[in-house]
PDB file of C-alpha atoms in Angstrom:
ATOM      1  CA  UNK A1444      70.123  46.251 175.321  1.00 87.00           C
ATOM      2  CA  UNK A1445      67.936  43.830 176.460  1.00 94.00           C
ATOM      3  CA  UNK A1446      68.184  41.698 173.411  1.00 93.00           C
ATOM      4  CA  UNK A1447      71.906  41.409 173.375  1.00 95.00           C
ATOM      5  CA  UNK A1448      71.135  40.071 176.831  1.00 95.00           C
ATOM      6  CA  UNK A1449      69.042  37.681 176.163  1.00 96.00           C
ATOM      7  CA  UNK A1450      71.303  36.468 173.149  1.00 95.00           C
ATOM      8  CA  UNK A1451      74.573  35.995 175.474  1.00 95.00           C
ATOM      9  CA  UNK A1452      72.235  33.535 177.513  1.00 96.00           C
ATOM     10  CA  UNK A1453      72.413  30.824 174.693  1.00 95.00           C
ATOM     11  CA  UNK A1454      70.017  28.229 173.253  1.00 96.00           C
ATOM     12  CA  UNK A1455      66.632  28.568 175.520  1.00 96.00           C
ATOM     13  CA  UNK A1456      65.106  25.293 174.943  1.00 94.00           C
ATOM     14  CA  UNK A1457      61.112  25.071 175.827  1.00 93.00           C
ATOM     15  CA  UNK A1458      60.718  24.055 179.317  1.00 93.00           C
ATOM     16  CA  UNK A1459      64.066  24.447 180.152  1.00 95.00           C
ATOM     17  CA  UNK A1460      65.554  26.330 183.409  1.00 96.00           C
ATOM     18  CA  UNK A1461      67.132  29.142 180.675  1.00 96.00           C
ATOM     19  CA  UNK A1462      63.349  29.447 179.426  1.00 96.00           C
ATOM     20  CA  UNK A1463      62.242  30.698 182.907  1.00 97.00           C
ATOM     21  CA  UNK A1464      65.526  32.561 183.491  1.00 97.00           C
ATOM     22  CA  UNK A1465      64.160  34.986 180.242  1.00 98.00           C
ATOM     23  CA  UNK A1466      60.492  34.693 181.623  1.00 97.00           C
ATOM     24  CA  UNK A1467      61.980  36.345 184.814  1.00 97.00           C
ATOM     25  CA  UNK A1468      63.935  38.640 183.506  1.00 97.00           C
ATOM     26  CA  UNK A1469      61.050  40.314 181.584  1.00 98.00           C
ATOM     27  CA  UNK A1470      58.863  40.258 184.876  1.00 97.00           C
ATOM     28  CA  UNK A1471      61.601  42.087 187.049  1.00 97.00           C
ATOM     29  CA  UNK A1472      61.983  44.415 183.675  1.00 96.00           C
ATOM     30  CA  UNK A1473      58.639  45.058 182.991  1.00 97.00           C
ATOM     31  CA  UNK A1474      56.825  45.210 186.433  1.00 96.00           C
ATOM     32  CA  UNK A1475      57.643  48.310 187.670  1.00 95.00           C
ATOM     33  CA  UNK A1476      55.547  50.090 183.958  1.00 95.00           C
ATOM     34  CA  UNK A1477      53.097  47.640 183.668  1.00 97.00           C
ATOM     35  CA  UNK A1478      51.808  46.424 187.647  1.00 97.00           C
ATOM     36  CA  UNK A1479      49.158  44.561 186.813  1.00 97.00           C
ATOM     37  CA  UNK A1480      50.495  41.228 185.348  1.00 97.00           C
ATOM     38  CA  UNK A1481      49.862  37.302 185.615  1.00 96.00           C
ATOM     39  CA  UNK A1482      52.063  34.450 185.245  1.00 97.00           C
ATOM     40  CA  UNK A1483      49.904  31.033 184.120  1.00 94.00           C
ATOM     41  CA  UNK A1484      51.590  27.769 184.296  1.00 94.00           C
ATOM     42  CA  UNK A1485      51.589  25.465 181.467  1.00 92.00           C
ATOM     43  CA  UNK A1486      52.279  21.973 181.175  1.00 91.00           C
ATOM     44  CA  UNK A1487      55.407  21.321 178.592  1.00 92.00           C
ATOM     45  CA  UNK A1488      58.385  19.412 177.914  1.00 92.00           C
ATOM     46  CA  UNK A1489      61.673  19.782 177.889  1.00 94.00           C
ATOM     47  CA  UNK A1490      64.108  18.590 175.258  1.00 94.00           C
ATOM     48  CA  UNK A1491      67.228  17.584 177.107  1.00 95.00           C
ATOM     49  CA  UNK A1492      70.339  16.544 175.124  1.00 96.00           C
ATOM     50  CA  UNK A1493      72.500  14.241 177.276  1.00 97.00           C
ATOM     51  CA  UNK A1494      74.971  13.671 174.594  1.00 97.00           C
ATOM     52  CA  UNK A1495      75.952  14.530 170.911  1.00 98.00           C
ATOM     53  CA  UNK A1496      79.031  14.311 168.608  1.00 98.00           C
ATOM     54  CA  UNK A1497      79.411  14.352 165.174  1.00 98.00           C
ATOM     55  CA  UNK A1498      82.239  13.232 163.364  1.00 98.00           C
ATOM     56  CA  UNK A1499      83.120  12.857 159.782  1.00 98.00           C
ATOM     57  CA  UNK A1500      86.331  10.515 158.742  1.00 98.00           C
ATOM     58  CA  UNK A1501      87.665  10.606 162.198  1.00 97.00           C
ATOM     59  CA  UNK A1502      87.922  14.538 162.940  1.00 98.00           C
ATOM     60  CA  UNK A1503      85.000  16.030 165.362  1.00 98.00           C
ATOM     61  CA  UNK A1504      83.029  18.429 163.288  1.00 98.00           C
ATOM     62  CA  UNK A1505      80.493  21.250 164.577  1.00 98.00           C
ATOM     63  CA  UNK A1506      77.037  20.148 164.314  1.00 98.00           C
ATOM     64  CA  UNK A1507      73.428  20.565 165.790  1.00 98.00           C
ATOM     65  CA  UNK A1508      71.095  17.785 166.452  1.00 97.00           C
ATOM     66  CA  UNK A1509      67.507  18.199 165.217  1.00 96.00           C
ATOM     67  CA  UNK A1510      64.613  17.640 167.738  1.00 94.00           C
ATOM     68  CA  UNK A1511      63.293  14.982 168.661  1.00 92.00           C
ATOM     69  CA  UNK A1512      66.081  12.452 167.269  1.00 94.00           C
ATOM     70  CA  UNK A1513      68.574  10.407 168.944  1.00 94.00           C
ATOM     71  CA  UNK A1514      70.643   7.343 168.095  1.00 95.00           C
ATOM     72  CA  UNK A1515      74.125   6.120 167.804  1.00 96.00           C
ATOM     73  CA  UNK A1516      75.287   5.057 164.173  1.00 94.00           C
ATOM     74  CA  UNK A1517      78.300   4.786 162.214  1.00 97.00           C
ATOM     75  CA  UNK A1518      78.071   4.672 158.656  1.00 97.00           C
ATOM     76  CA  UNK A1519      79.037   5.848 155.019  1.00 98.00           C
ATOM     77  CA  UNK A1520      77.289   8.608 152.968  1.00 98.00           C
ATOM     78  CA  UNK A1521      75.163   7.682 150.054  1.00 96.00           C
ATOM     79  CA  UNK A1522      75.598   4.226 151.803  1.00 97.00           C
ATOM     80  CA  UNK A1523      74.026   4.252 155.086  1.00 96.00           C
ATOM     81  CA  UNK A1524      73.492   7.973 156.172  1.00 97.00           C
ATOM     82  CA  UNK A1525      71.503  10.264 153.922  1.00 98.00           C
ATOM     83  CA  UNK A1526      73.263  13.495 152.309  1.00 98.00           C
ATOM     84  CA  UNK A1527      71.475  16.418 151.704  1.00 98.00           C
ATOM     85  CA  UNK A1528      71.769  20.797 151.044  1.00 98.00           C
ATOM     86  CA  UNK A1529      68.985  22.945 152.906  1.00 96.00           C
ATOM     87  CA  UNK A1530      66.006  22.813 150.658  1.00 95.00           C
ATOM     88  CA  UNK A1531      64.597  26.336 149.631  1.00 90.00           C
ATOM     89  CA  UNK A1532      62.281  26.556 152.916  1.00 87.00           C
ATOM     90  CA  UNK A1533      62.701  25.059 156.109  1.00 89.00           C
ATOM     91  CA  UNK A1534      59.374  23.166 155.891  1.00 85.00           C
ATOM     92  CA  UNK A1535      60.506  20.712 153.382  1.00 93.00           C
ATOM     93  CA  UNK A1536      63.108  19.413 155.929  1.00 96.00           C
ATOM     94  CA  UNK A1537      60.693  17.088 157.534  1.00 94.00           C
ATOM     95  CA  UNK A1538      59.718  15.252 154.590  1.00 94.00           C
ATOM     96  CA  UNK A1539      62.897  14.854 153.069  1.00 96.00           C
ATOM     97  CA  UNK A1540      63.954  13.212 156.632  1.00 97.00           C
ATOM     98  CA  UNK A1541      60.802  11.465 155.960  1.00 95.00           C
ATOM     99  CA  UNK A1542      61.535   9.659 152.406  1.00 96.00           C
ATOM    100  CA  UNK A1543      65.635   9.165 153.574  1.00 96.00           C
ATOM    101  CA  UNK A1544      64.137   6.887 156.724  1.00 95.00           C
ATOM    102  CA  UNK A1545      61.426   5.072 153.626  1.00 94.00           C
ATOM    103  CA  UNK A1546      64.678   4.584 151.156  1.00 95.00           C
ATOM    104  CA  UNK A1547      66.329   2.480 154.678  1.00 93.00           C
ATOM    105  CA  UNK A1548      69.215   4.893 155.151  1.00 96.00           C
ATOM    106  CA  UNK A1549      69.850   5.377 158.906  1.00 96.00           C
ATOM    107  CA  UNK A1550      70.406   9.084 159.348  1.00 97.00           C
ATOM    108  CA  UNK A1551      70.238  11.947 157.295  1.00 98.00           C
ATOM    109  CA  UNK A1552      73.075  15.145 157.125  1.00 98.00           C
ATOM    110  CA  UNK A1553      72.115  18.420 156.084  1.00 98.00           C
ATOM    111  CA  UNK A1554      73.920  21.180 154.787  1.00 98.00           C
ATOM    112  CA  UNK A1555      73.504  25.047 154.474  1.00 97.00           C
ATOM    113  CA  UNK A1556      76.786  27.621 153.880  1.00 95.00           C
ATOM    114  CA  UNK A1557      77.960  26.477 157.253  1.00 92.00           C
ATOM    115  CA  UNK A1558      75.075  27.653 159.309  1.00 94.00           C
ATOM    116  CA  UNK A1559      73.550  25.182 162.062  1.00 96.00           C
ATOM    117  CA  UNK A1560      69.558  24.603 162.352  1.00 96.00           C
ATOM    118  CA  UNK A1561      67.294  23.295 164.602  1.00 95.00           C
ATOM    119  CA  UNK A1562      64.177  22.098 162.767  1.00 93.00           C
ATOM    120  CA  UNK A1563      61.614  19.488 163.963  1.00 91.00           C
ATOM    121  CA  UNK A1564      61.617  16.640 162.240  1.00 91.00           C
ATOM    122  CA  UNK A1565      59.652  13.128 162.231  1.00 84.00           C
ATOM    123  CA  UNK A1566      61.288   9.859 163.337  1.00 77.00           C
ATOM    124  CA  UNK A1567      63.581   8.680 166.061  1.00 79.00           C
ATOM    125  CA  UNK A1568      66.647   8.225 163.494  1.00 93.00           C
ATOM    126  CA  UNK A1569      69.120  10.763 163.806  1.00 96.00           C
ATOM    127  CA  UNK A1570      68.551  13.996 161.836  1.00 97.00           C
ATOM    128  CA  UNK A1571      71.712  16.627 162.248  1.00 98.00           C
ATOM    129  CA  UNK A1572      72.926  19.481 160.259  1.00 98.00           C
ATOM    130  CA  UNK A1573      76.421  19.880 159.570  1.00 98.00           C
ATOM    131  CA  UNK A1574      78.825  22.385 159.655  1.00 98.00           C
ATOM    132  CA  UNK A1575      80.659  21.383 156.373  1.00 98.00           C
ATOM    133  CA  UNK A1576      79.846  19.836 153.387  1.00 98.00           C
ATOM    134  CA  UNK A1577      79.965  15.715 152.858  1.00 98.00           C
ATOM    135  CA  UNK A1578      81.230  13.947 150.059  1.00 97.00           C
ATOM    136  CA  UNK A1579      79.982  10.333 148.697  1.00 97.00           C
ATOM    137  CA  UNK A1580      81.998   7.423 150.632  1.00 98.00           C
ATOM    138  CA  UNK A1581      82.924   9.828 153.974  1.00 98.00           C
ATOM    139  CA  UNK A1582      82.862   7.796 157.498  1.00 98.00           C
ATOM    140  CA  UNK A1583      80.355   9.240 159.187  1.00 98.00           C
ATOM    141  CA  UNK A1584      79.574   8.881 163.062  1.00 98.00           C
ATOM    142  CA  UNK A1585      76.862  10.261 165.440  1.00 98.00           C
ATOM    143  CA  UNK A1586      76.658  10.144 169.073  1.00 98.00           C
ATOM    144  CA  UNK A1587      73.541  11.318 170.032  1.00 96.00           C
ATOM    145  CA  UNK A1588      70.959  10.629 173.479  1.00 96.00           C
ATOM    146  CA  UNK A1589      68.234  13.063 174.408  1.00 94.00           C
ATOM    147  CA  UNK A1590      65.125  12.857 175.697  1.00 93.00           C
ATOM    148  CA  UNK A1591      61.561  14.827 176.352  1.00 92.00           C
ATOM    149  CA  UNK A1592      60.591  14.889 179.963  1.00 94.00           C
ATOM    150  CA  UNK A1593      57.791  16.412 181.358  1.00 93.00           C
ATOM    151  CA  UNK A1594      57.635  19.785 182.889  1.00 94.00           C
ATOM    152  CA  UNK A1595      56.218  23.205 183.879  1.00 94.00           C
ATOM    153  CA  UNK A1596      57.087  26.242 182.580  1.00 94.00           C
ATOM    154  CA  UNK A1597      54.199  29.472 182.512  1.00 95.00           C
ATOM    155  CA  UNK A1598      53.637  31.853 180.373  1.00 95.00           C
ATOM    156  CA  UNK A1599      53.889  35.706 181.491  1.00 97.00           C
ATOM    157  CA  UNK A1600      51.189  38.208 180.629  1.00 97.00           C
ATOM    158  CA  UNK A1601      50.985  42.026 181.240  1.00 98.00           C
ATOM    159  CA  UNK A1602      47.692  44.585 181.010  1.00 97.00           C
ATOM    160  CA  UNK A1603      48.831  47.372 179.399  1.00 97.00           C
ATOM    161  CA  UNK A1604      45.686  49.371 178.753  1.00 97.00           C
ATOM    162  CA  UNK A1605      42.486  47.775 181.100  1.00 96.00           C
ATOM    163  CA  UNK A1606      39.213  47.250 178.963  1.00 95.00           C
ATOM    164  CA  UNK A1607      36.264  45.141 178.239  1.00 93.00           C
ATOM    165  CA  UNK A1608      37.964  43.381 175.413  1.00 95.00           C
ATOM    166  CA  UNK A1609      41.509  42.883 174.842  1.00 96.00           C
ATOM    167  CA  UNK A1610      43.875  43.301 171.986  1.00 94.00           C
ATOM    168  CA  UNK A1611      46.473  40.772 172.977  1.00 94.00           C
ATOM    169  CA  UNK A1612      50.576  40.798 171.310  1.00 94.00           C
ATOM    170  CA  UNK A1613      52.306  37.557 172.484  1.00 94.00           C
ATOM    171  CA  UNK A1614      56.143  36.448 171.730  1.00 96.00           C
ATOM    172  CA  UNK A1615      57.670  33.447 172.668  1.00 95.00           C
ATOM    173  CA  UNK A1616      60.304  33.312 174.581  1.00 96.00           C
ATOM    174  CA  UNK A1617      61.989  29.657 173.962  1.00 95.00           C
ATOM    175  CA  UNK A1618      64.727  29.355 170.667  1.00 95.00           C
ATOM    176  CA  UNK A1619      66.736  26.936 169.221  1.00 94.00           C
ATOM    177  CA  UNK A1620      70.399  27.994 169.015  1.00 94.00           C
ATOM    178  CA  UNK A1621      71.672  31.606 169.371  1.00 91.00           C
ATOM    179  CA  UNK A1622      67.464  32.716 168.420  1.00 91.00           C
ATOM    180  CA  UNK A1623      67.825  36.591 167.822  1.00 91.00           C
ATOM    181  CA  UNK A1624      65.886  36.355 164.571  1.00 88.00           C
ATOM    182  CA  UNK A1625      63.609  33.846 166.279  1.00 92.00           C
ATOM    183  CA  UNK A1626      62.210  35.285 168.541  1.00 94.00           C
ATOM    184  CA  UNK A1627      64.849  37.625 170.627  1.00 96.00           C
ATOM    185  CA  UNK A1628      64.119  40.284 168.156  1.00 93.00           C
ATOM    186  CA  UNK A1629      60.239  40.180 168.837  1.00 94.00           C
ATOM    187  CA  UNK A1630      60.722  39.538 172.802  1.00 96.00           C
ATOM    188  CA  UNK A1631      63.054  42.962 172.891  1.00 95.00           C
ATOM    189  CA  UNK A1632      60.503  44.936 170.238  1.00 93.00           C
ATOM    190  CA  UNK A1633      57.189  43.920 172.259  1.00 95.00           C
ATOM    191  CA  UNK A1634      59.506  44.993 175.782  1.00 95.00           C
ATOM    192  CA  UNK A1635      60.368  48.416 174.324  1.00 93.00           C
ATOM    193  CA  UNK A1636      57.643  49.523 172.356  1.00 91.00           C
ATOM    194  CA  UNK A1637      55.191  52.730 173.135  1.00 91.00           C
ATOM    195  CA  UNK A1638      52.116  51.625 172.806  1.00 92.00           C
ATOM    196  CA  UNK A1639      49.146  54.344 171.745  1.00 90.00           C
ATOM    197  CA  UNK A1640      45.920  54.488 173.549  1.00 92.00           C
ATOM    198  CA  UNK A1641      43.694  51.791 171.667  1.00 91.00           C
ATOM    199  CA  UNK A1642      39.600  51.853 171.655  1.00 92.00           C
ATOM    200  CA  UNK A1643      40.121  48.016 172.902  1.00 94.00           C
ATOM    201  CA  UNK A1644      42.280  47.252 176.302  1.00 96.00           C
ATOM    202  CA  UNK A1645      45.686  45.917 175.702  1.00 97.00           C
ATOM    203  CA  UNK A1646      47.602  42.966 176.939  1.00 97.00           C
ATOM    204  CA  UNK A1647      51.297  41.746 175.911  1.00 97.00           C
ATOM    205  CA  UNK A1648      52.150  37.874 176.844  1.00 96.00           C
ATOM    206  CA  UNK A1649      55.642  36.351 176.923  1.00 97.00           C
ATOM    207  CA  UNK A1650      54.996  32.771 175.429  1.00 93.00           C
ATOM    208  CA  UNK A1651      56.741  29.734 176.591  1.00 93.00           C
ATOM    209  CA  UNK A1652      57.080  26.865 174.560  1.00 89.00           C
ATOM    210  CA  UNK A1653      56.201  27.643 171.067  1.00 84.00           C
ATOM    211  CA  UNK A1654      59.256  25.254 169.784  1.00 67.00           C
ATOM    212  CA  UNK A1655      57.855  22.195 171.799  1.00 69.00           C
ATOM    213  CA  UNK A1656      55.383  19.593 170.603  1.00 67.00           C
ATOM    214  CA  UNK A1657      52.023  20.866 169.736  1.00 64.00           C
ATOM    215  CA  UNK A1658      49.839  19.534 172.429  1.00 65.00           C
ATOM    216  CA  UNK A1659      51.697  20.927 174.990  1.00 72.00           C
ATOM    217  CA  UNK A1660      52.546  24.774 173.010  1.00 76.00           C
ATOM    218  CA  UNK A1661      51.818  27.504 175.458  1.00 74.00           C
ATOM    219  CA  UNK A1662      50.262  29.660 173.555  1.00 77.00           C
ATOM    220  CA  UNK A1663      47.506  26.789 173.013  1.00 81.00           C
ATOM    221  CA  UNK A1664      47.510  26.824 176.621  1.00 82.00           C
ATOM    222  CA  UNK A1665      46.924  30.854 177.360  1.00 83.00           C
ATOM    223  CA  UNK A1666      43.367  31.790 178.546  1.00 83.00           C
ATOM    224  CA  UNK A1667      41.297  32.895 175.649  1.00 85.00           C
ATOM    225  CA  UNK A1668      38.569  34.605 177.901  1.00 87.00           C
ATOM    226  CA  UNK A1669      37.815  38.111 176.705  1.00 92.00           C
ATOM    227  CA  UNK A1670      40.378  38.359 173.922  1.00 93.00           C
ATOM    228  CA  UNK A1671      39.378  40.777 170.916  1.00 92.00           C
ATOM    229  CA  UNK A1672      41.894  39.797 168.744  1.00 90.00           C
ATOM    230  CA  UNK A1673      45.694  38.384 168.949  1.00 90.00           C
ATOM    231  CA  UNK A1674      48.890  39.335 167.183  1.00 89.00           C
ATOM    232  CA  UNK A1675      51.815  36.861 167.507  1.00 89.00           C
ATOM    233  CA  UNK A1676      55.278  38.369 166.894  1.00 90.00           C
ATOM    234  CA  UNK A1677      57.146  35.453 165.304  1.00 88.00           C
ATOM    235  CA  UNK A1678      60.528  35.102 163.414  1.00 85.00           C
ATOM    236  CA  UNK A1679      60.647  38.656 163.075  1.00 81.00           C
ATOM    237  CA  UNK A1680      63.239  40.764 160.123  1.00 73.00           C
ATOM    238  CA  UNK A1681      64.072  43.718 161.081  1.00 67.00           C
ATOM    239  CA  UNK A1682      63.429  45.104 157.348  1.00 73.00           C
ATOM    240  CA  UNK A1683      61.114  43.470 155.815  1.00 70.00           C
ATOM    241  CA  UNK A1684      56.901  41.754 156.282  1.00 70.00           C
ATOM    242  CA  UNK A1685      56.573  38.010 155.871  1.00 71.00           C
ATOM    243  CA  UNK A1686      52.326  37.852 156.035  1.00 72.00           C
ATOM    244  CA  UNK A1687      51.378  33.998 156.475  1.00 71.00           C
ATOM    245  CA  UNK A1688      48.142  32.540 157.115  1.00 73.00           C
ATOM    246  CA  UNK A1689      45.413  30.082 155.916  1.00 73.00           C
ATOM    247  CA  UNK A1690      44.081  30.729 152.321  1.00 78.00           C
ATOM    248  CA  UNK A1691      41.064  32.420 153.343  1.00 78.00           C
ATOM    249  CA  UNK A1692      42.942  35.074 155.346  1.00 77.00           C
ATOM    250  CA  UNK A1693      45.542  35.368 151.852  1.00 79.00           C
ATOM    251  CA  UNK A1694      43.624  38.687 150.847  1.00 82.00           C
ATOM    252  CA  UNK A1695      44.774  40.381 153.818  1.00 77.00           C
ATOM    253  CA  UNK A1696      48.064  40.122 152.465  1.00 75.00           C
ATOM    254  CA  UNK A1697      47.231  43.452 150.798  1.00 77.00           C
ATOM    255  CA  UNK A1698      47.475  45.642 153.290  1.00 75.00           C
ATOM    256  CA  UNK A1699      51.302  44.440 154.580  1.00 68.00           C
ATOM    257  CA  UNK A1700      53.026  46.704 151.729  1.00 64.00           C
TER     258      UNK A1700
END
């Protein structure tokens, strides 16, 4: 399956050789049932960890850097370095990182179950989640240098159906960490769907870059020129409908059942 594929190729970090690696995997795949495709560069950045190690009271412990941070520190919890459990959604992470850097500690640890993240976050100061718990007065040390450099990646687009306006489904390609809930899933379900024959033409787009900074997100960057309307395939469950948008678009909710 291509998915299980893609997920034995590891973390795909935007801009990054493994980025372009799935990008041409999907061209050689998809060519030979859809001929008529594009590739259009876009101008990115890659986030390129040189180093990182985490360790708490001496013994090396699995962790995961959030992007964009870096720093070395050494420090005690509740002290120096910031504590804290994964809030209910991920979007809170970035302001709690936020208020730990205002209150003068130098780093902040998170925590969920044992499960790694990579989540954005504001400020230079280390940000990491850890692999176990951490307990008030534990020795904690972080080796961390990385670094956004500039770069090219493109995003890959296919016409499915020809026609004076197009329907366009995009998926992006780039993911932190193993990905297959974001966004392997969507990349394998827009590869392998049958698509019915639409009133509008039809195009399907292979996104680079959606996890990099937002002036340089690929999607931003796709050619808008004749586009009816677009569907993005993000973050997909295979069981369930997550419907988000603006408030003005809320009452459309009603019709994801």
């Amino acid at each position: 399956m291509l998915g299980e594929e893609l997920f034995k190729l590891g973390e795909a970090i935007h801009g990054s050789n493994k980025e372009k690696v799935i990008l041409n995997i999907l061209k050689e795949r998809l060519s030979g049932n859809y001929p008529t495709y594009r590739e259009y560069p876009v101008k990115t950045k890659e986030w390129i960890i040189d180093e990182f190690r985490f360790t708490v009271n001496g013994k090396e412990v699995k962790a995961s850097l959030l992007p964009y941070t870096y720093g070395y520190l050494k420090g005690v919890v509740e002290k120096d370095i910031a504590f804290n459990v994964m809030p209910e959604h991920p979007f809170l992470v970035p302001s709690i990182h936020e208020e730990n850097l205002k209150k003068k500690y130098s780093a902040t640890v998170f925590y969920d179950n044992g499960k790694l993240r990579r989540i954005s976050v504001k400020g230079e100061k280390p940000a990491v989640f850890s692999s176990i718990p951490l307990k008030p007065g534990d020795v904690v040390e972080i080796e961390s240098k990385s670094r956004l450099v500039d770069t090219i990646s493109y995003n890959l687009e296919f016409t499915v159906q020809e026609g004076e306006k197009y329907i366009v489904i995009g998926a992006h390609v780039d993911h932190w960490l193993s990905g297959y809930h974001d966004n392997i899933f969507a990349v394998e379900l827009l590869s392998t769907i049958e698509f019915p024959k639409l009133k509008h033409g039809l195009k399907i787009v292979f996104f680079s870059s959606e996890e990099g900074p937002r002036c340089c997100n690929g999607s931003v960057q796709q050619p808008k020129d004749g586009v009816f309307t677009m569907i993005s395939l993000d973050a997909l469950y295979p069981d369930r409908v997550v419907f988000s948008a603006t408030p003005d678009l809320w009452d459309l909710s009603r019709f994801f059942t």
